[in-house]
Amino acid sequence: MSKECEVLIIGAGIGGLTLALSLHQAGISCRIHEAVPEIKPLGAGVNLLPHAVRVLDELGMQEALAEVAVTTRESIFFNRFGQFVFREPAGLEAGYGWPQFSIHRGDLQNCLLDAVAQRLGADAVQLDRRCIRVEQDEEGTTAYFETADGAELSVRSSIVIGCDGIHSAVRKQFYPDEGKPRYSGVNMWRGTTALKPFLSGASMVRAGWLSVGKMVIYPVRNNIDAEGNQLVNWVAEIESPQPADRDWNGRGRLEDFFPAFADWRFEWLDVAGMIEQTQTILEYPMVDQDPLPRWSFGRISLLGDAAHPMVPRGSNGAGQAILDCRCLADQLRQHGLTEKALLEYDRIRVKATGDVVLMNRIAPPDTILKEVHDRTRGKPFDRLDDVISQSELMDISNRYKQVAGVKVEDLQKL
Ligand SMILES: Cc1cc2nc3c(=O)[nH]c(=O)nc-3n(C[C@H](O)[C@H](O)[C@H](O)COP(=O)(O)OP(=O)(O)OC[C@H]3O[C@@H](n4cnc5c(N)ncnc54)[C@H](O)[C@@H]3O)c2cc1C
């Protein structure tokens, strides 16, 4: 059987689409096979930090993303009583050479999908192809797929990259005994609401703490109507003994989490009102997996959530997938379509992303909120300086940036 392309990508999520653009730019032919029959703008907000935006800029995507995203200006922290704790500028305002974007996952996926169709052709993404297994031999790989009506087909290529997300079929093939994703003990309820701009109009807010209820709130679309409203993304996170179903589209119930936020009516935002106005609430458990020792086996490898699912506490899930793409495309360009290229990709990315997975568990940026919550025993404070100094808070934030590879001095345009 002749080969359909040099690299076959499994999954048209954020990682798979960015990889297609990266390989195309490197002069390597590729195709994506995606399980769903139709790509819909699912999910809620994601944040792209400057290290990921740099890669997307090199792929000629910055302008298109800036049109649909909110260019984040600041990251700001409050306790559960709405008292200010810490603020730091974000993206360009912090001196990075690239912005931070707060964006709806559906808008990000659509932008990437449009670019793939324009540059690689309309047939570059094949829908309704659920990968069930991948085999390899001396000459190449064969990936096997199932369609929604039960038909089976196979595709030959030189290399296969599993970009098939947290429930990756490709990963399971190499790690069959790994078990389900690891529950962090926290469930998340997410939604989007039309609101007038609050704070700077481009602020990423983190407030409260997980044991009593934590909120992450940021706008993801500007000017969505004639009143100048923004689409605001919010995520409520609460420690819960039982994990919710691992279904990205699973519906959540207001009564399961709202009581923790019912009195959150602050001068900077009526959080309770925002939740009450939301029409569709999604629920998902906060999960990850232990870092793997390797992703590459011969001519097959993994990328993004398939390789390193992480708890969403550092705005790095999509970002690290995007960084993988740049590295993998570089290695394939340098070493050709070889096992060596995949081993080099492993050498550079496996440990780097494993460190972020572990850091997201133990010391993500919201450790700032934990410190304040623990030191005040969950009570309001009179003077923040008596609780914690700004330099201590800054140290927590900087330690995370170091591990995640998003330090300002490393990310300036020459
Ligand atoms: C529907 C959905 C909604 C999400 N919502 C959010 C959100 O609101 N906030 C957030 O932070 N993160 C969300 N995520 C996760 C987020 O997109 C990822 O953490 C991150 O962007 C890394 O991207 P990825 O490409 O590795 O994985 P994903 O973006 O998860 O993409 C994986 C892709 O592979 C496809 N796929 C899965 N199995 C197969 C198979 N066997 N064969 C072929 N294709 C397959 C999936 O349909 C999907 O398109 C969501 C993911 C999905 C799939």
XYZ file of C-alpha atoms and ligand atoms in Angstrom:
467
model
C 0.000 0.000 0.000
C 1.426 3.430 -0.892
C 1.905 6.085 1.743
C -0.755 8.791 2.028
C 1.636 11.307 3.583
C 4.937 11.559 5.430
C 3.445 12.287 8.849
C -0.017 11.161 9.902
C -1.455 13.191 12.778
C -4.166 11.618 14.934
C -6.528 14.297 16.319
C -7.443 17.816 15.141
C -7.318 19.520 18.534
C -5.024 22.411 19.383
C -1.878 20.241 19.208
C -2.742 18.330 16.009
C -3.664 21.458 14.047
C -0.615 23.416 15.207
C 1.576 20.438 14.323
C 0.117 20.372 10.795
C 0.993 24.068 10.344
C 4.490 23.512 11.781
C 5.233 20.509 9.538
C 3.892 22.326 6.476
C 6.207 25.242 7.245
C 9.107 22.766 7.574
C 8.278 21.323 4.126
C 6.990 17.975 5.490
C 3.735 16.600 4.106
C 1.071 15.601 6.628
C -2.598 14.841 7.131
C -4.840 14.836 10.165
C -7.378 12.146 10.958
C -9.923 13.252 13.549
C -12.525 11.145 15.391
C -15.494 13.534 15.445
C -17.676 13.830 12.299
C -17.934 17.606 12.735
C -15.674 20.094 14.531
C -17.829 22.252 16.803
C -16.636 25.213 18.909
C -16.628 23.225 22.150
C -15.142 23.957 25.540
C -14.702 27.330 27.191
C -11.660 29.565 27.690
C -7.950 28.846 27.396
C -5.003 31.135 27.980
C -2.031 31.247 25.664
C 1.065 32.571 27.408
C 3.770 34.428 25.419
C 5.933 31.310 24.916
C 3.092 29.681 22.954
C 2.114 32.873 21.138
C 5.717 33.157 19.936
C 5.380 29.766 18.195
C 2.000 30.744 16.727
C 3.480 34.062 15.556
C 6.263 32.191 13.746
C 3.484 30.241 12.030
C 1.895 33.522 10.888
C -1.095 33.175 13.227
C -0.712 36.126 15.607
C -2.852 38.587 13.672
C -5.755 36.186 13.149
C -5.713 35.248 16.842
C -5.524 38.884 18.012
C -8.757 39.563 16.101
C -10.781 36.958 17.960
C -9.016 36.816 21.344
C -8.651 39.247 24.237
C -5.076 40.482 24.639
C -4.584 39.894 28.367
C -3.197 42.860 30.317
C -2.888 41.592 33.854
C -3.153 38.631 36.152
C -4.817 39.561 39.449
C -5.538 37.632 42.656
C -8.162 38.181 45.390
C -9.234 36.241 48.484
C -12.764 34.829 48.772
C -13.943 38.127 50.281
C -12.877 40.024 47.178
C -9.873 41.621 48.927
C -6.960 42.376 46.606
C -3.881 40.155 47.078
C -1.519 40.429 44.100
C -1.329 41.823 40.597
C 1.215 41.386 37.861
C 1.174 42.621 34.279
C 0.770 40.002 31.546
C 2.097 39.540 28.019
C 3.248 42.721 26.258
C 2.483 44.794 29.387
C 4.992 42.656 31.302
C 7.707 43.300 28.704
C 7.389 40.039 26.760
C 7.986 40.219 23.019
C 4.640 38.485 22.467
C 1.178 38.991 23.957
C -0.817 36.672 26.183
C -4.181 35.757 24.631
C -7.310 34.754 26.517
C -9.381 32.948 23.925
C -12.365 30.640 23.550
C -11.063 27.155 22.741
C -13.513 26.976 19.817
C -12.151 30.237 18.336
C -8.581 28.996 18.688
C -9.408 25.670 17.063
C -11.325 27.393 14.217
C -8.472 29.821 13.495
C -6.019 26.930 13.283
C -8.427 24.838 11.208
C -8.958 27.691 8.688
C -5.188 28.131 8.332
C -4.681 24.388 7.821
C -7.410 24.294 5.128
C -5.936 27.352 3.354
C -2.328 26.210 3.427
C -2.577 22.417 3.193
C -5.867 22.098 1.291
C -9.420 21.256 2.277
C -8.706 17.514 2.473
C -5.826 17.884 4.960
C -8.222 17.154 7.827
C -10.249 13.962 7.478
C -13.176 13.808 9.895
C -15.010 10.784 11.282
C -11.831 8.709 11.569
C -11.424 7.310 15.086
C -8.005 5.744 15.458
C -8.146 2.298 17.037
C -4.511 1.194 16.713
C -1.232 1.864 14.969
C 1.290 -0.697 13.680
C 4.780 -0.251 12.287
C 7.269 -2.169 10.127
C 10.642 -1.505 8.456
C 9.174 0.870 5.859
C 6.574 2.807 7.777
C 3.388 2.766 9.811
C -0.213 1.679 9.328
C -2.910 3.399 11.337
C -6.338 1.767 11.620
C -9.545 3.794 11.907
C -13.232 3.269 12.526
C -16.002 5.574 11.241
C -19.264 6.397 13.064
C -21.196 3.871 10.931
C -18.751 1.089 11.798
C -16.634 1.037 8.604
C -12.883 0.350 9.030
C -9.990 1.773 7.045
C -6.205 1.981 7.262
C -3.656 4.604 6.245
C 0.078 4.229 5.519
C 2.609 6.924 6.422
C 6.253 7.199 7.505
C 5.542 8.542 10.988
C 2.447 8.717 13.217
C 1.948 11.297 15.946
C -0.844 10.713 18.463
C -2.375 14.133 19.223
C -5.563 12.489 20.432
C -5.922 14.213 23.782
C -6.315 12.988 27.330
C -8.117 9.753 26.321
C -5.445 8.949 23.732
C -5.817 5.586 21.988
C -2.176 5.796 20.813
C -0.877 6.306 24.363
C -2.979 3.379 25.634
C -1.333 1.128 23.076
C 2.090 1.770 24.631
C 0.927 2.055 28.237
C -2.006 -0.386 28.460
C -1.833 -0.735 32.256
C -1.667 2.936 33.094
C -5.263 3.233 34.276
C -7.624 6.181 34.242
C -6.394 9.784 34.503
C -5.499 10.697 38.085
C -8.160 12.738 39.920
C -6.724 15.734 41.768
C -9.617 15.897 44.247
C -11.091 19.013 42.597
C -14.094 19.329 40.264
C -14.565 22.257 37.901
C -17.748 23.921 36.664
C -17.296 26.181 33.634
C -19.378 28.653 31.716
C -19.352 31.807 29.604
C -21.505 34.907 30.196
C -21.993 38.238 28.376
C -20.781 41.013 30.701
C -19.653 44.630 30.637
C -15.826 44.811 30.812
C -14.580 44.621 34.430
C -11.265 45.731 36.031
C -8.854 46.518 33.132
C -11.201 44.935 30.561
C -8.489 42.321 29.956
C -7.819 40.940 33.449
C -7.341 37.315 34.355
C -8.748 36.936 37.875
C -8.032 34.111 40.302
C -9.866 34.286 43.644
C -10.687 32.251 46.775
C -9.159 28.859 47.438
C -9.970 25.267 46.421
C -11.073 24.033 49.873
C -13.838 26.678 50.078
C -14.302 27.536 46.401
C -11.929 29.108 43.902
C -12.784 31.077 40.779
C -10.859 31.783 37.595
C -12.503 34.523 35.495
C -11.376 36.246 32.289
C -12.915 37.681 29.108
C -12.353 35.697 25.893
C -14.164 37.801 23.235
C -14.495 41.586 22.924
C -17.533 43.573 21.710
C -19.898 40.678 21.272
C -22.945 42.988 20.958
C -24.009 46.612 20.431
C -23.678 47.287 24.212
C -19.944 46.564 24.147
C -20.260 43.413 26.246
C -17.506 40.826 26.386
C -17.882 37.063 26.549
C -16.477 36.231 29.967
C -15.196 32.750 30.774
C -15.405 31.509 34.358
C -14.337 28.316 36.094
C -15.451 27.403 39.633
C -13.171 24.888 41.328
C -14.007 23.072 44.569
C -12.450 20.146 46.389
C -14.890 17.237 46.036
C -14.475 13.581 47.107
C -16.016 12.167 43.887
C -14.754 13.066 40.401
C -17.262 14.241 37.775
C -17.501 12.276 34.493
C -14.543 12.802 32.163
C -16.672 14.201 29.336
C -15.644 17.636 27.986
C -19.332 18.329 27.218
C -20.767 16.977 30.493
C -23.456 19.296 31.929
C -23.057 20.656 35.477
C -25.780 21.633 37.990
C -25.878 25.056 39.660
C -26.862 23.614 43.039
C -23.686 21.490 43.195
C -21.332 24.498 43.416
C -23.235 27.804 43.598
C -23.616 27.896 47.422
C -19.828 28.386 47.707
C -20.066 31.601 45.652
C -23.548 32.912 46.494
C -22.121 35.843 48.540
C -19.412 36.764 46.021
C -20.754 40.216 45.078
C -17.724 42.488 44.921
C -17.248 46.065 43.748
C -14.947 44.785 40.976
C -17.427 42.126 39.813
C -20.759 40.586 40.809
C -19.455 37.004 40.589
C -22.654 35.393 41.882
C -24.733 37.377 39.357
C -22.395 36.304 36.564
C -22.873 32.626 37.448
C -26.657 33.027 37.749
C -26.842 34.567 34.248
C -24.967 31.665 32.625
C -27.110 29.477 30.381
C -24.957 26.383 29.949
C -22.745 25.051 32.730
C -20.203 22.323 31.994
C -18.598 20.081 34.625
C -15.261 18.299 34.380
C -12.902 16.784 36.961
C -9.409 18.218 37.367
C -7.218 15.332 36.204
C -3.741 14.614 34.922
C -1.433 11.608 34.498
C 1.984 10.841 35.944
C 4.739 11.929 33.537
C 5.804 9.156 31.137
C 9.435 8.022 30.716
C 9.124 8.171 26.907
C 6.638 9.055 24.175
C 8.422 7.737 21.090
C 8.449 4.076 20.052
C 10.121 3.620 16.676
C 8.121 5.643 14.165
C 5.272 6.545 16.508
C 5.118 9.314 19.105
C 2.740 11.415 21.206
C 2.106 15.147 21.566
C 0.039 17.520 23.734
C -2.478 16.069 26.196
C -1.862 12.582 24.790
C 1.729 12.903 26.002
C 1.458 15.050 29.147
C -2.065 15.828 30.411
C -1.804 18.364 33.240
C -4.186 19.979 35.699
C -5.280 23.372 34.319
C -3.723 25.519 37.024
C -0.939 27.286 35.154
C -2.402 28.202 31.710
C -0.009 25.692 30.152
C -2.094 22.801 28.716
C -2.528 24.224 25.217
C 0.772 26.124 25.488
C 2.952 23.072 26.124
C 1.207 21.238 23.235
C 2.131 24.158 20.976
C 5.756 24.111 22.195
C 5.896 20.357 21.427
C 4.929 21.123 17.798
C 7.770 23.505 17.227
C 10.301 21.081 18.716
C 9.004 18.070 16.783
C 8.923 19.921 13.449
C 12.502 21.164 14.074
C 13.755 17.638 14.817
C 12.052 16.117 11.757
C 13.485 18.883 9.561
C 16.995 18.357 10.964
C 17.077 14.545 11.113
C 14.547 13.612 8.419
C 11.635 11.208 8.981
C 13.718 9.038 11.279
C 13.474 7.370 14.650
C 16.375 9.574 15.712
C 14.231 12.697 15.162
C 11.571 11.281 17.495
C 14.150 10.291 20.107
C 15.609 13.813 20.026
C 12.090 15.217 20.431
C 11.686 12.962 23.507
C 15.033 14.058 24.868
C 14.070 17.730 24.712
C 10.391 17.610 25.658
C 9.662 14.634 27.957
C 11.411 15.987 31.044
C 10.533 19.636 30.358
C 6.798 18.890 30.225
C 6.979 16.344 33.072
C 8.317 19.144 35.280
C 5.331 21.329 34.365
C 2.880 18.468 35.116
C 4.414 18.073 38.601
C 4.711 21.813 39.219
C 1.021 22.238 38.322
C 0.259 19.703 41.079
C 2.378 21.177 43.834
C 3.141 24.850 43.167
C 1.141 26.462 40.348
C 0.581 30.256 40.361
C -2.553 29.913 42.511
C -0.308 28.800 45.399
C -0.487 32.542 46.064
C -4.126 32.042 47.057
C -3.362 28.983 49.192
C -0.730 30.890 51.179
C -3.122 33.743 51.921
C -5.989 31.373 52.738
C -3.846 29.278 55.113
C -2.217 32.226 56.859
C -5.555 34.010 57.437
C -7.356 30.717 58.252
C -9.879 31.618 55.579
C -10.830 34.948 57.231
C -10.694 38.497 55.827
C -7.479 40.410 56.662
C -6.959 43.985 57.893
C -3.590 44.608 56.226
C -2.243 42.346 53.499
C 1.357 43.193 54.445
C 0.795 41.593 57.863
C -0.130 38.337 56.068
C 2.399 38.102 53.249
C 4.773 40.443 51.467
C 4.525 41.317 47.769
C 8.056 39.996 47.221
C 7.092 36.569 48.612
C 4.102 36.512 46.254
C 6.319 37.539 43.356
C 8.727 34.667 44.200
C 5.889 32.105 43.950
C 4.913 33.463 40.543
C 8.520 33.528 39.283
C 9.285 29.961 40.393
C 6.420 28.704 38.229
C 7.524 30.769 35.217
C 11.017 29.308 35.463
C 9.729 25.706 35.263
C 7.118 26.458 32.571
C 9.718 28.197 30.365
C 7.890 31.502 30.344
C 10.418 33.911 31.886
C 10.299 37.399 30.425
C 14.058 37.603 29.730
C 13.873 34.464 27.558
C 10.970 35.750 25.512
C 11.955 39.089 24.065
C 12.023 39.854 20.372
C 15.530 40.577 19.118
C -14.166 19.032 23.287
C -13.016 19.573 24.106
C -13.228 20.676 24.949
C -12.179 21.172 25.721
N -12.413 22.259 26.526
C -11.408 22.803 27.221
C -11.614 23.988 28.009
O -12.716 24.523 28.079
N -10.565 24.510 28.693
C -9.327 23.913 28.640
O -8.377 24.400 29.268
N -9.089 22.802 27.907
C -10.096 22.240 27.192
N -9.854 21.117 26.435
C -8.499 20.525 26.448
C -7.509 21.361 25.685
O -7.930 21.563 24.352
C -6.170 20.650 25.742
O -5.793 20.508 27.106
C -4.991 21.384 25.109
O -5.405 22.377 24.228
C -4.032 20.411 24.419
O -4.568 20.064 23.142
P -4.474 18.645 22.481
O -4.539 18.897 21.003
O -3.359 17.868 23.017
O -5.794 17.899 22.938
P -7.351 18.221 22.542
O -7.493 19.674 22.311
O -8.103 17.547 23.597
O -7.507 17.484 21.143
C -7.538 16.081 20.946
C -8.250 15.786 19.636
O -8.123 14.404 19.315
C -9.385 13.888 18.931
N -9.378 12.444 19.223
C -9.504 11.842 20.424
N -9.394 10.494 20.291
C -9.194 10.254 18.977
C -8.984 9.063 18.221
N -8.968 7.850 18.803
N -8.809 9.169 16.866
C -8.799 10.384 16.257
N -8.986 11.558 16.943
C -9.163 11.489 18.278
C -10.372 14.695 19.758
O -11.678 14.664 19.203
C -9.740 16.094 19.709
O -10.138 16.816 18.579
C -10.890 20.568 25.663
C -10.664 19.465 24.824
C -11.719 18.960 24.045
C -11.475 17.765 23.130
